[in-house]
Amino acid sequence: MCQHQPPCPPADARDREAACLMAFHPEQGWGLLCNGVVLFDDRGELLPDGRSVPSRRPDRREVLGRAA
């Protein structure tokens, strides 16, 4: 899918979020990378094969620095 040189990381790579942004819809909360990954504004991801990657946004307790 990616036509960049050097190619962007593929969708199954650990650094897949480093791929180039091809479409961005901030009003809807998502963007499409050239490797086919859809990124959501909560940092969750949808991979081209349909698998979802949960948000890596820190839990509120982690931000506050205490356990619940």
PDB file of N, CA, C and O in Angstrom:
ATOM      1  N   MET A   1       0.816  -1.191   0.000  1.00  0.00           N
ATOM      2  CA  MET A   1       0.000   0.000   0.000  1.00  0.00           C
ATOM      3  C   MET A   1       0.869   1.268   0.000  1.00  0.00           C
ATOM      4  O   MET A   1       0.595   2.204  -0.693  1.00  0.00           O
ATOM      5  N   CYS A   2       1.943   1.263   0.792  1.00  0.00           N
ATOM      6  CA  CYS A   2       2.810   2.429   0.903  1.00  0.00           C
ATOM      7  C   CYS A   2       3.697   2.541  -0.331  1.00  0.00           C
ATOM      8  O   CYS A   2       4.338   1.585  -0.738  1.00  0.00           O
ATOM      9  N   GLN A   3       3.786   3.742  -0.885  1.00  0.00           N
ATOM     10  CA  GLN A   3       4.631   4.002  -2.048  1.00  0.00           C
ATOM     11  C   GLN A   3       5.852   4.850  -1.696  1.00  0.00           C
ATOM     12  O   GLN A   3       6.571   5.292  -2.588  1.00  0.00           O
ATOM     13  N   HIS A   4       6.070   5.111  -0.402  1.00  0.00           N
ATOM     14  CA  HIS A   4       7.173   5.968   0.019  1.00  0.00           C
ATOM     15  C   HIS A   4       8.509   5.232  -0.073  1.00  0.00           C
ATOM     16  O   HIS A   4       8.570   4.023   0.028  1.00  0.00           O
ATOM     17  N   GLN A   5       9.589   6.006  -0.271  1.00  0.00           N
ATOM     18  CA  GLN A   5      10.945   5.471  -0.284  1.00  0.00           C
ATOM     19  C   GLN A   5      11.762   6.213   0.745  1.00  0.00           C
ATOM     20  O   GLN A   5      11.871   7.433   0.642  1.00  0.00           O
ATOM     21  N   PRO A   6      12.320   5.587   1.730  1.00  0.00           N
ATOM     22  CA  PRO A   6      12.142   4.179   2.053  1.00  0.00           C
ATOM     23  C   PRO A   6      10.708   3.923   2.514  1.00  0.00           C
ATOM     24  O   PRO A   6      10.034   4.843   2.986  1.00  0.00           O
ATOM     25  N   PRO A   7      10.259   2.687   2.388  1.00  0.00           N
ATOM     26  CA  PRO A   7       8.866   2.382   2.752  1.00  0.00           C
ATOM     27  C   PRO A   7       8.588   2.617   4.237  1.00  0.00           C
ATOM     28  O   PRO A   7       9.466   2.447   5.079  1.00  0.00           O
ATOM     29  N   CYS A   8       7.378   3.003   4.520  1.00  0.00           N
ATOM     30  CA  CYS A   8       6.936   3.176   5.904  1.00  0.00           C
ATOM     31  C   CYS A   8       6.796   1.804   6.561  1.00  0.00           C
ATOM     32  O   CYS A   8       6.681   0.788   5.862  1.00  0.00           O
ATOM     33  N   PRO A   9       6.779   1.769   7.881  1.00  0.00           N
ATOM     34  CA  PRO A   9       6.617   0.479   8.565  1.00  0.00           C
ATOM     35  C   PRO A   9       5.287  -0.179   8.190  1.00  0.00           C
ATOM     36  O   PRO A   9       4.271   0.503   8.069  1.00  0.00           O
ATOM     37  N   PRO A  10       5.287  -1.505   8.005  1.00  0.00           N
ATOM     38  CA  PRO A  10       4.044  -2.199   7.684  1.00  0.00           C
ATOM     39  C   PRO A  10       3.098  -2.239   8.880  1.00  0.00           C
ATOM     40  O   PRO A  10       3.496  -1.962  10.014  1.00  0.00           O
ATOM     41  N   ALA A  11       1.865  -2.609   8.630  1.00  0.00           N
ATOM     42  CA  ALA A  11       0.830  -2.613   9.663  1.00  0.00           C
ATOM     43  C   ALA A  11       1.122  -3.573  10.799  1.00  0.00           C
ATOM     44  O   ALA A  11       0.657  -3.367  11.917  1.00  0.00           O
ATOM     45  N   ASP A  12       1.911  -4.614  10.547  1.00  0.00           N
ATOM     46  CA  ASP A  12       2.204  -5.572  11.611  1.00  0.00           C
ATOM     47  C   ASP A  12       3.501  -5.267  12.357  1.00  0.00           C
ATOM     48  O   ASP A  12       3.906  -5.998  13.248  1.00  0.00           O
ATOM     49  N   ALA A  13       4.148  -4.152  12.033  1.00  0.00           N
ATOM     50  CA  ALA A  13       5.391  -3.766  12.708  1.00  0.00           C
ATOM     51  C   ALA A  13       5.087  -3.070  14.029  1.00  0.00           C
ATOM     52  O   ALA A  13       4.032  -2.456  14.204  1.00  0.00           O
ATOM     53  N   ARG A  14       6.018  -3.170  14.937  1.00  0.00           N
ATOM     54  CA  ARG A  14       5.858  -2.540  16.246  1.00  0.00           C
ATOM     55  C   ARG A  14       5.738  -1.009  16.125  1.00  0.00           C
ATOM     56  O   ARG A  14       5.013  -0.361  16.874  1.00  0.00           O
ATOM     57  N   ASP A  15       6.431  -0.423  15.144  1.00  0.00           N
ATOM     58  CA  ASP A  15       6.423   1.034  14.954  1.00  0.00           C
ATOM     59  C   ASP A  15       5.456   1.472  13.849  1.00  0.00           C
ATOM     60  O   ASP A  15       5.667   2.482  13.185  1.00  0.00           O
ATOM     61  N   ARG A  16       4.370   0.729  13.654  1.00  0.00           N
ATOM     62  CA  ARG A  16       3.411   1.001  12.569  1.00  0.00           C
ATOM     63  C   ARG A  16       2.851   2.417  12.587  1.00  0.00           C
ATOM     64  O   ARG A  16       2.486   2.960  11.571  1.00  0.00           O
ATOM     65  N   GLU A  17       2.802   3.059  13.758  1.00  0.00           N
ATOM     66  CA  GLU A  17       2.263   4.418  13.852  1.00  0.00           C
ATOM     67  C   GLU A  17       3.174   5.460  13.209  1.00  0.00           C
ATOM     68  O   GLU A  17       2.776   6.605  13.043  1.00  0.00           O
ATOM     69  N   ALA A  18       4.399   5.066  12.829  1.00  0.00           N
ATOM     70  CA  ALA A  18       5.336   5.988  12.182  1.00  0.00           C
ATOM     71  C   ALA A  18       5.050   6.141  10.692  1.00  0.00           C
ATOM     72  O   ALA A  18       5.685   6.958  10.027  1.00  0.00           O
ATOM     73  N   ALA A  19       4.102   5.389  10.152  1.00  0.00           N
ATOM     74  CA  ALA A  19       3.746   5.508   8.728  1.00  0.00           C
ATOM     75  C   ALA A  19       3.123   6.877   8.466  1.00  0.00           C
ATOM     76  O   ALA A  19       2.619   7.542   9.373  1.00  0.00           O
ATOM     77  N   CYS A  20       3.153   7.290   7.212  1.00  0.00           N
ATOM     78  CA  CYS A  20       2.637   8.604   6.814  1.00  0.00           C
ATOM     79  C   CYS A  20       1.105   8.655   6.886  1.00  0.00           C
ATOM     80  O   CYS A  20       0.422   7.712   6.515  1.00  0.00           O
ATOM     81  N   LEU A  21       0.614   9.775   7.329  1.00  0.00           N
ATOM     82  CA  LEU A  21      -0.824  10.017   7.412  1.00  0.00           C
ATOM     83  C   LEU A  21      -1.358  10.328   6.018  1.00  0.00           C
ATOM     84  O   LEU A  21      -0.854  11.229   5.336  1.00  0.00           O
ATOM     85  N   MET A  22      -2.345   9.582   5.567  1.00  0.00           N
ATOM     86  CA  MET A  22      -2.897   9.758   4.224  1.00  0.00           C
ATOM     87  C   MET A  22      -4.245  10.481   4.239  1.00  0.00           C
ATOM     88  O   MET A  22      -4.592  11.165   3.299  1.00  0.00           O
ATOM     89  N   ALA A  23      -5.014  10.287   5.299  1.00  0.00           N
ATOM     90  CA  ALA A  23      -6.314  10.961   5.445  1.00  0.00           C
ATOM     91  C   ALA A  23      -6.493  11.268   6.926  1.00  0.00           C
ATOM     92  O   ALA A  23      -6.115  10.465   7.782  1.00  0.00           O
ATOM     93  N   PHE A  24      -7.060  12.426   7.216  1.00  0.00           N
ATOM     94  CA  PHE A  24      -7.238  12.844   8.596  1.00  0.00           C
ATOM     95  C   PHE A  24      -8.612  13.464   8.754  1.00  0.00           C
ATOM     96  O   PHE A  24      -8.965  14.379   8.009  1.00  0.00           O
ATOM     97  N   HIS A  25      -9.375  12.954   9.696  1.00  0.00           N
ATOM     98  CA  HIS A  25     -10.731  13.453   9.961  1.00  0.00           C
ATOM     99  C   HIS A  25     -10.870  13.745  11.450  1.00  0.00           C
ATOM    100  O   HIS A  25     -11.485  12.975  12.186  1.00  0.00           O
ATOM    101  N   PRO A  26     -10.273  14.853  11.912  1.00  0.00           N
ATOM    102  CA  PRO A  26     -10.301  15.153  13.348  1.00  0.00           C
ATOM    103  C   PRO A  26     -11.720  15.342  13.885  1.00  0.00           C
ATOM    104  O   PRO A  26     -11.982  15.040  15.045  1.00  0.00           O
ATOM    105  N   GLU A  27     -12.630  15.802  13.046  1.00  0.00           N
ATOM    106  CA  GLU A  27     -14.009  15.986  13.495  1.00  0.00           C
ATOM    107  C   GLU A  27     -14.675  14.650  13.810  1.00  0.00           C
ATOM    108  O   GLU A  27     -15.631  14.582  14.573  1.00  0.00           O
ATOM    109  N   GLN A  28     -14.152  13.569  13.232  1.00  0.00           N
ATOM    110  CA  GLN A  28     -14.669  12.225  13.490  1.00  0.00           C
ATOM    111  C   GLN A  28     -13.739  11.422  14.391  1.00  0.00           C
ATOM    112  O   GLN A  28     -14.081  10.327  14.812  1.00  0.00           O
ATOM    113  N   GLY A  29     -12.547  11.942  14.645  1.00  0.00           N
ATOM    114  CA  GLY A  29     -11.632  11.316  15.582  1.00  0.00           C
ATOM    115  C   GLY A  29     -10.783  10.192  15.033  1.00  0.00           C
ATOM    116  O   GLY A  29     -10.390   9.303  15.774  1.00  0.00           O
ATOM    117  N   TRP A  30     -10.450  10.232  13.725  1.00  0.00           N
ATOM    118  CA  TRP A  30      -9.619   9.169  13.168  1.00  0.00           C
ATOM    119  C   TRP A  30      -8.771   9.674  12.017  1.00  0.00           C
ATOM    120  O   TRP A  30      -9.034  10.717  11.441  1.00  0.00           O
ATOM    121  N   GLY A  31      -7.728   8.883  11.722  1.00  0.00           N
ATOM    122  CA  GLY A  31      -6.851   9.143  10.590  1.00  0.00           C
ATOM    123  C   GLY A  31      -6.410   7.820   9.986  1.00  0.00           C
ATOM    124  O   GLY A  31      -6.360   6.793  10.662  1.00  0.00           O
ATOM    125  N   LEU A  32      -6.097   7.834   8.690  1.00  0.00           N
ATOM    126  CA  LEU A  32      -5.659   6.638   7.975  1.00  0.00           C
ATOM    127  C   LEU A  32      -4.200   6.780   7.597  1.00  0.00           C
ATOM    128  O   LEU A  32      -3.807   7.770   6.975  1.00  0.00           O
ATOM    129  N   LEU A  33      -3.399   5.782   7.962  1.00  0.00           N
ATOM    130  CA  LEU A  33      -1.987   5.764   7.601  1.00  0.00           C
ATOM    131  C   LEU A  33      -1.804   5.025   6.287  1.00  0.00           C
ATOM    132  O   LEU A  33      -2.648   4.221   5.885  1.00  0.00           O
ATOM    133  N   CYS A  34      -0.680   5.260   5.618  1.00  0.00           N
ATOM    134  CA  CYS A  34      -0.442   4.639   4.312  1.00  0.00           C
ATOM    135  C   CYS A  34      -0.255   3.130   4.393  1.00  0.00           C
ATOM    136  O   CYS A  34      -0.333   2.443   3.373  1.00  0.00           O
ATOM    137  N   ASN A  35      -0.053   2.580   5.582  1.00  0.00           N
ATOM    138  CA  ASN A  35       0.060   1.130   5.734  1.00  0.00           C
ATOM    139  C   ASN A  35      -1.293   0.476   6.011  1.00  0.00           C
ATOM    140  O   ASN A  35      -1.371  -0.715   6.284  1.00  0.00           O
ATOM    141  N   GLY A  36      -2.368   1.261   5.947  1.00  0.00           N
ATOM    142  CA  GLY A  36      -3.715   0.733   6.118  1.00  0.00           C
ATOM    143  C   GLY A  36      -4.239   0.760   7.536  1.00  0.00           C
ATOM    144  O   GLY A  36      -5.376   0.378   7.795  1.00  0.00           O
ATOM    145  N   VAL A  37      -3.459   1.236   8.482  1.00  0.00           N
ATOM    146  CA  VAL A  37      -3.878   1.309   9.879  1.00  0.00           C
ATOM    147  C   VAL A  37      -4.743   2.548  10.071  1.00  0.00           C
ATOM    148  O   VAL A  37      -4.411   3.632   9.597  1.00  0.00           O
ATOM    149  N   VAL A  38      -5.869   2.373  10.769  1.00  0.00           N
ATOM    150  CA  VAL A  38      -6.713   3.499  11.152  1.00  0.00           C
ATOM    151  C   VAL A  38      -6.383   3.823  12.602  1.00  0.00           C
ATOM    152  O   VAL A  38      -6.464   2.954  13.477  1.00  0.00           O
ATOM    153  N   LEU A  39      -5.971   5.059  12.853  1.00  0.00           N
ATOM    154  CA  LEU A  39      -5.679   5.529  14.205  1.00  0.00           C
ATOM    155  C   LEU A  39      -6.852   6.338  14.715  1.00  0.00           C
ATOM    156  O   LEU A  39      -7.381   7.187  13.994  1.00  0.00           O
ATOM    157  N   PHE A  40      -7.232   6.109  15.953  1.00  0.00           N
ATOM    158  CA  PHE A  40      -8.314   6.868  16.575  1.00  0.00           C
ATOM    159  C   PHE A  40      -7.739   7.850  17.577  1.00  0.00           C
ATOM    160  O   PHE A  40      -6.636   7.646  18.093  1.00  0.00           O
ATOM    161  N   ASP A  41      -8.483   8.917  17.855  1.00  0.00           N
ATOM    162  CA  ASP A  41      -7.944   9.957  18.727  1.00  0.00           C
ATOM    163  C   ASP A  41      -7.738   9.489  20.162  1.00  0.00           C
ATOM    164  O   ASP A  41      -7.037  10.140  20.921  1.00  0.00           O
ATOM    165  N   ASP A  42      -8.289   8.348  20.555  1.00  0.00           N
ATOM    166  CA  ASP A  42      -8.006   7.797  21.883  1.00  0.00           C
ATOM    167  C   ASP A  42      -6.774   6.899  21.852  1.00  0.00           C
ATOM    168  O   ASP A  42      -6.461   6.232  22.817  1.00  0.00           O
ATOM    169  N   ARG A  43      -6.077   6.871  20.704  1.00  0.00           N
ATOM    170  CA  ARG A  43      -4.869   6.101  20.441  1.00  0.00           C
ATOM    171  C   ARG A  43      -5.128   4.625  20.228  1.00  0.00           C
ATOM    172  O   ARG A  43      -4.202   3.840  20.171  1.00  0.00           O
ATOM    173  N   GLY A  44      -6.380   4.243  20.080  1.00  0.00           N
ATOM    174  CA  GLY A  44      -6.681   2.883  19.659  1.00  0.00           C
ATOM    175  C   GLY A  44      -6.433   2.774  18.163  1.00  0.00           C
ATOM    176  O   GLY A  44      -6.285   3.784  17.459  1.00  0.00           O
ATOM    177  N   GLU A  45      -6.354   1.529  17.663  1.00  0.00           N
ATOM    178  CA  GLU A  45      -6.043   1.311  16.249  1.00  0.00           C
ATOM    179  C   GLU A  45      -6.915   0.205  15.680  1.00  0.00           C
ATOM    180  O   GLU A  45      -7.318  -0.708  16.394  1.00  0.00           O
ATOM    181  N   LEU A  46      -7.169   0.292  14.397  1.00  0.00           N
ATOM    182  CA  LEU A  46      -7.821  -0.766  13.643  1.00  0.00           C
ATOM    183  C   LEU A  46      -6.850  -1.165  12.545  1.00  0.00           C
ATOM    184  O   LEU A  46      -6.439  -0.333  11.730  1.00  0.00           O
ATOM    185  N   LEU A  47      -6.436  -2.438  12.558  1.00  0.00           N
ATOM    186  CA  LEU A  47      -5.463  -2.923  11.586  1.00  0.00           C
ATOM    187  C   LEU A  47      -6.160  -3.342  10.295  1.00  0.00           C
ATOM    188  O   LEU A  47      -7.366  -3.644  10.308  1.00  0.00           O
ATOM    189  N   PRO A  48      -5.451  -3.383   9.178  1.00  0.00           N
ATOM    190  CA  PRO A  48      -6.068  -3.715   7.888  1.00  0.00           C
ATOM    191  C   PRO A  48      -6.757  -5.083   7.860  1.00  0.00           C
ATOM    192  O   PRO A  48      -7.699  -5.286   7.115  1.00  0.00           O
ATOM    193  N   ASP A  49      -6.307  -6.011   8.705  1.00  0.00           N
ATOM    194  CA  ASP A  49      -6.927  -7.340   8.723  1.00  0.00           C
ATOM    195  C   ASP A  49      -8.162  -7.402   9.612  1.00  0.00           C
ATOM    196  O   ASP A  49      -8.751  -8.458   9.798  1.00  0.00           O
ATOM    197  N   GLY A  50      -8.561  -6.263  10.186  1.00  0.00           N
ATOM    198  CA  GLY A  50      -9.770  -6.193  10.999  1.00  0.00           C
ATOM    199  C   GLY A  50      -9.540  -6.300  12.498  1.00  0.00           C
ATOM    200  O   GLY A  50     -10.460  -6.085  13.282  1.00  0.00           O
ATOM    201  N   ARG A  51      -8.316  -6.636  12.906  1.00  0.00           N
ATOM    202  CA  ARG A  51      -8.030  -6.708  14.342  1.00  0.00           C
ATOM    203  C   ARG A  51      -7.986  -5.304  14.928  1.00  0.00           C
ATOM    204  O   ARG A  51      -7.573  -4.356  14.269  1.00  0.00           O
ATOM    205  N   SER A  52      -8.413  -5.205  16.181  1.00  0.00           N
ATOM    206  CA  SER A  52      -8.342  -3.917  16.860  1.00  0.00           C
ATOM    207  C   SER A  52      -7.239  -3.952  17.900  1.00  0.00           C
ATOM    208  O   SER A  52      -6.932  -4.996  18.476  1.00  0.00           O
ATOM    209  N   VAL A  53      -6.630  -2.806  18.113  1.00  0.00           N
ATOM    210  CA  VAL A  53      -5.597  -2.632  19.123  1.00  0.00           C
ATOM    211  C   VAL A  53      -6.168  -1.630  20.112  1.00  0.00           C
ATOM    212  O   VAL A  53      -6.509  -0.509  19.734  1.00  0.00           O
ATOM    213  N   PRO A  54      -6.309  -2.034  21.378  1.00  0.00           N
ATOM    214  CA  PRO A  54      -6.910  -1.119  22.353  1.00  0.00           C
ATOM    215  C   PRO A  54      -6.095   0.152  22.554  1.00  0.00           C
ATOM    216  O   PRO A  54      -4.888   0.184  22.282  1.00  0.00           O
ATOM    217  N   SER A  55      -6.746   1.151  23.045  1.00  0.00           N
ATOM    218  CA  SER A  55      -6.100   2.421  23.333  1.00  0.00           C
ATOM    219  C   SER A  55      -4.954   2.230  24.300  1.00  0.00           C
ATOM    220  O   SER A  55      -5.032   1.429  25.224  1.00  0.00           O
ATOM    221  N   ARG A  56      -3.885   2.968  24.084  1.00  0.00           N
ATOM    222  CA  ARG A  56      -2.769   2.960  25.022  1.00  0.00           C
ATOM    223  C   ARG A  56      -2.787   4.217  25.876  1.00  0.00           C
ATOM    224  O   ARG A  56      -1.814   4.538  26.542  1.00  0.00           O
ATOM    225  N   ARG A  57      -3.906   4.912  25.830  1.00  0.00           N
ATOM    226  CA  ARG A  57      -4.029   6.100  26.671  1.00  0.00           C
ATOM    227  C   ARG A  57      -3.960   5.644  28.128  1.00  0.00           C
ATOM    228  O   ARG A  57      -4.596   4.674  28.508  1.00  0.00           O
ATOM    229  N   PRO A  58      -3.173   6.314  28.948  1.00  0.00           N
ATOM    230  CA  PRO A  58      -3.043   5.869  30.338  1.00  0.00           C
ATOM    231  C   PRO A  58      -4.369   5.941  31.082  1.00  0.00           C
ATOM    232  O   PRO A  58      -5.196   6.813  30.850  1.00  0.00           O
ATOM    233  N   ASP A  59      -4.536   4.990  31.963  1.00  0.00           N
ATOM    234  CA  ASP A  59      -5.694   4.963  32.843  1.00  0.00           C
ATOM    235  C   ASP A  59      -5.644   6.197  33.751  1.00  0.00           C
ATOM    236  O   ASP A  59      -4.565   6.666  34.112  1.00  0.00           O
ATOM    237  N   ARG A  60      -6.789   6.719  34.142  1.00  0.00           N
ATOM    238  CA  ARG A  60      -6.861   7.898  34.990  1.00  0.00           C
ATOM    239  C   ARG A  60      -6.036   7.713  36.268  1.00  0.00           C
ATOM    240  O   ARG A  60      -5.372   8.622  36.737  1.00  0.00           O
ATOM    241  N   ARG A  61      -6.035   6.504  36.820  1.00  0.00           N
ATOM    242  CA  ARG A  61      -5.275   6.235  38.046  1.00  0.00           C
ATOM    243  C   ARG A  61      -3.776   6.356  37.794  1.00  0.00           C
ATOM    244  O   ARG A  61      -3.030   6.812  38.650  1.00  0.00           O
ATOM    245  N   GLU A  62      -3.326   5.960  36.598  1.00  0.00           N
ATOM    246  CA  GLU A  62      -1.915   6.074  36.262  1.00  0.00           C
ATOM    247  C   GLU A  62      -1.510   7.539  36.153  1.00  0.00           C
ATOM    248  O   GLU A  62      -0.439   7.930  36.581  1.00  0.00           O
ATOM    249  N   VAL A  63      -2.396   8.344  35.584  1.00  0.00           N
ATOM    250  CA  VAL A  63      -2.118   9.772  35.429  1.00  0.00           C
ATOM    251  C   VAL A  63      -2.017  10.436  36.795  1.00  0.00           C
ATOM    252  O   VAL A  63      -1.145  11.279  37.037  1.00  0.00           O
ATOM    253  N   LEU A  64      -2.891  10.042  37.716  1.00  0.00           N
ATOM    254  CA  LEU A  64      -2.889  10.640  39.044  1.00  0.00           C
ATOM    255  C   LEU A  64      -1.781  10.069  39.932  1.00  0.00           C
ATOM    256  O   LEU A  64      -1.513  10.606  40.999  1.00  0.00           O
ATOM    257  N   GLY A  65      -1.160   8.972  39.499  1.00  0.00           N
ATOM    258  CA  GLY A  65      -0.061   8.393  40.234  1.00  0.00           C
ATOM    259  C   GLY A  65      -0.458   7.633  41.480  1.00  0.00           C
ATOM    260  O   GLY A  65       0.290   7.545  42.433  1.00  0.00           O
ATOM    261  N   ARG A  66      -1.667   7.082  41.457  1.00  0.00           N
ATOM    262  CA  ARG A  66      -2.090   6.291  42.605  1.00  0.00           C
ATOM    263  C   ARG A  66      -2.958   5.131  42.190  1.00  0.00           C
ATOM    264  O   ARG A  66      -3.565   5.161  41.136  1.00  0.00           O
ATOM    265  N   ALA A  67      -3.010   4.152  42.999  1.00  0.00           N
ATOM    266  CA  ALA A  67      -3.853   2.964  42.743  1.00  0.00           C
ATOM    267  C   ALA A  67      -5.260   3.244  43.262  1.00  0.00           C
ATOM    268  O   ALA A  67      -5.455   4.011  44.195  1.00  0.00           O
ATOM    269  N   ALA A  68      -6.221   2.601  42.625  1.00  0.00           N
ATOM    270  CA  ALA A  68      -7.619   2.789  43.052  1.00  0.00           C
ATOM    271  C   ALA A  68      -8.010   1.751  44.068  1.00  0.00           C
ATOM    272  O   ALA A  68      -7.494   0.701  44.178  1.00  0.00           O
TER     273      ALA A  68
END
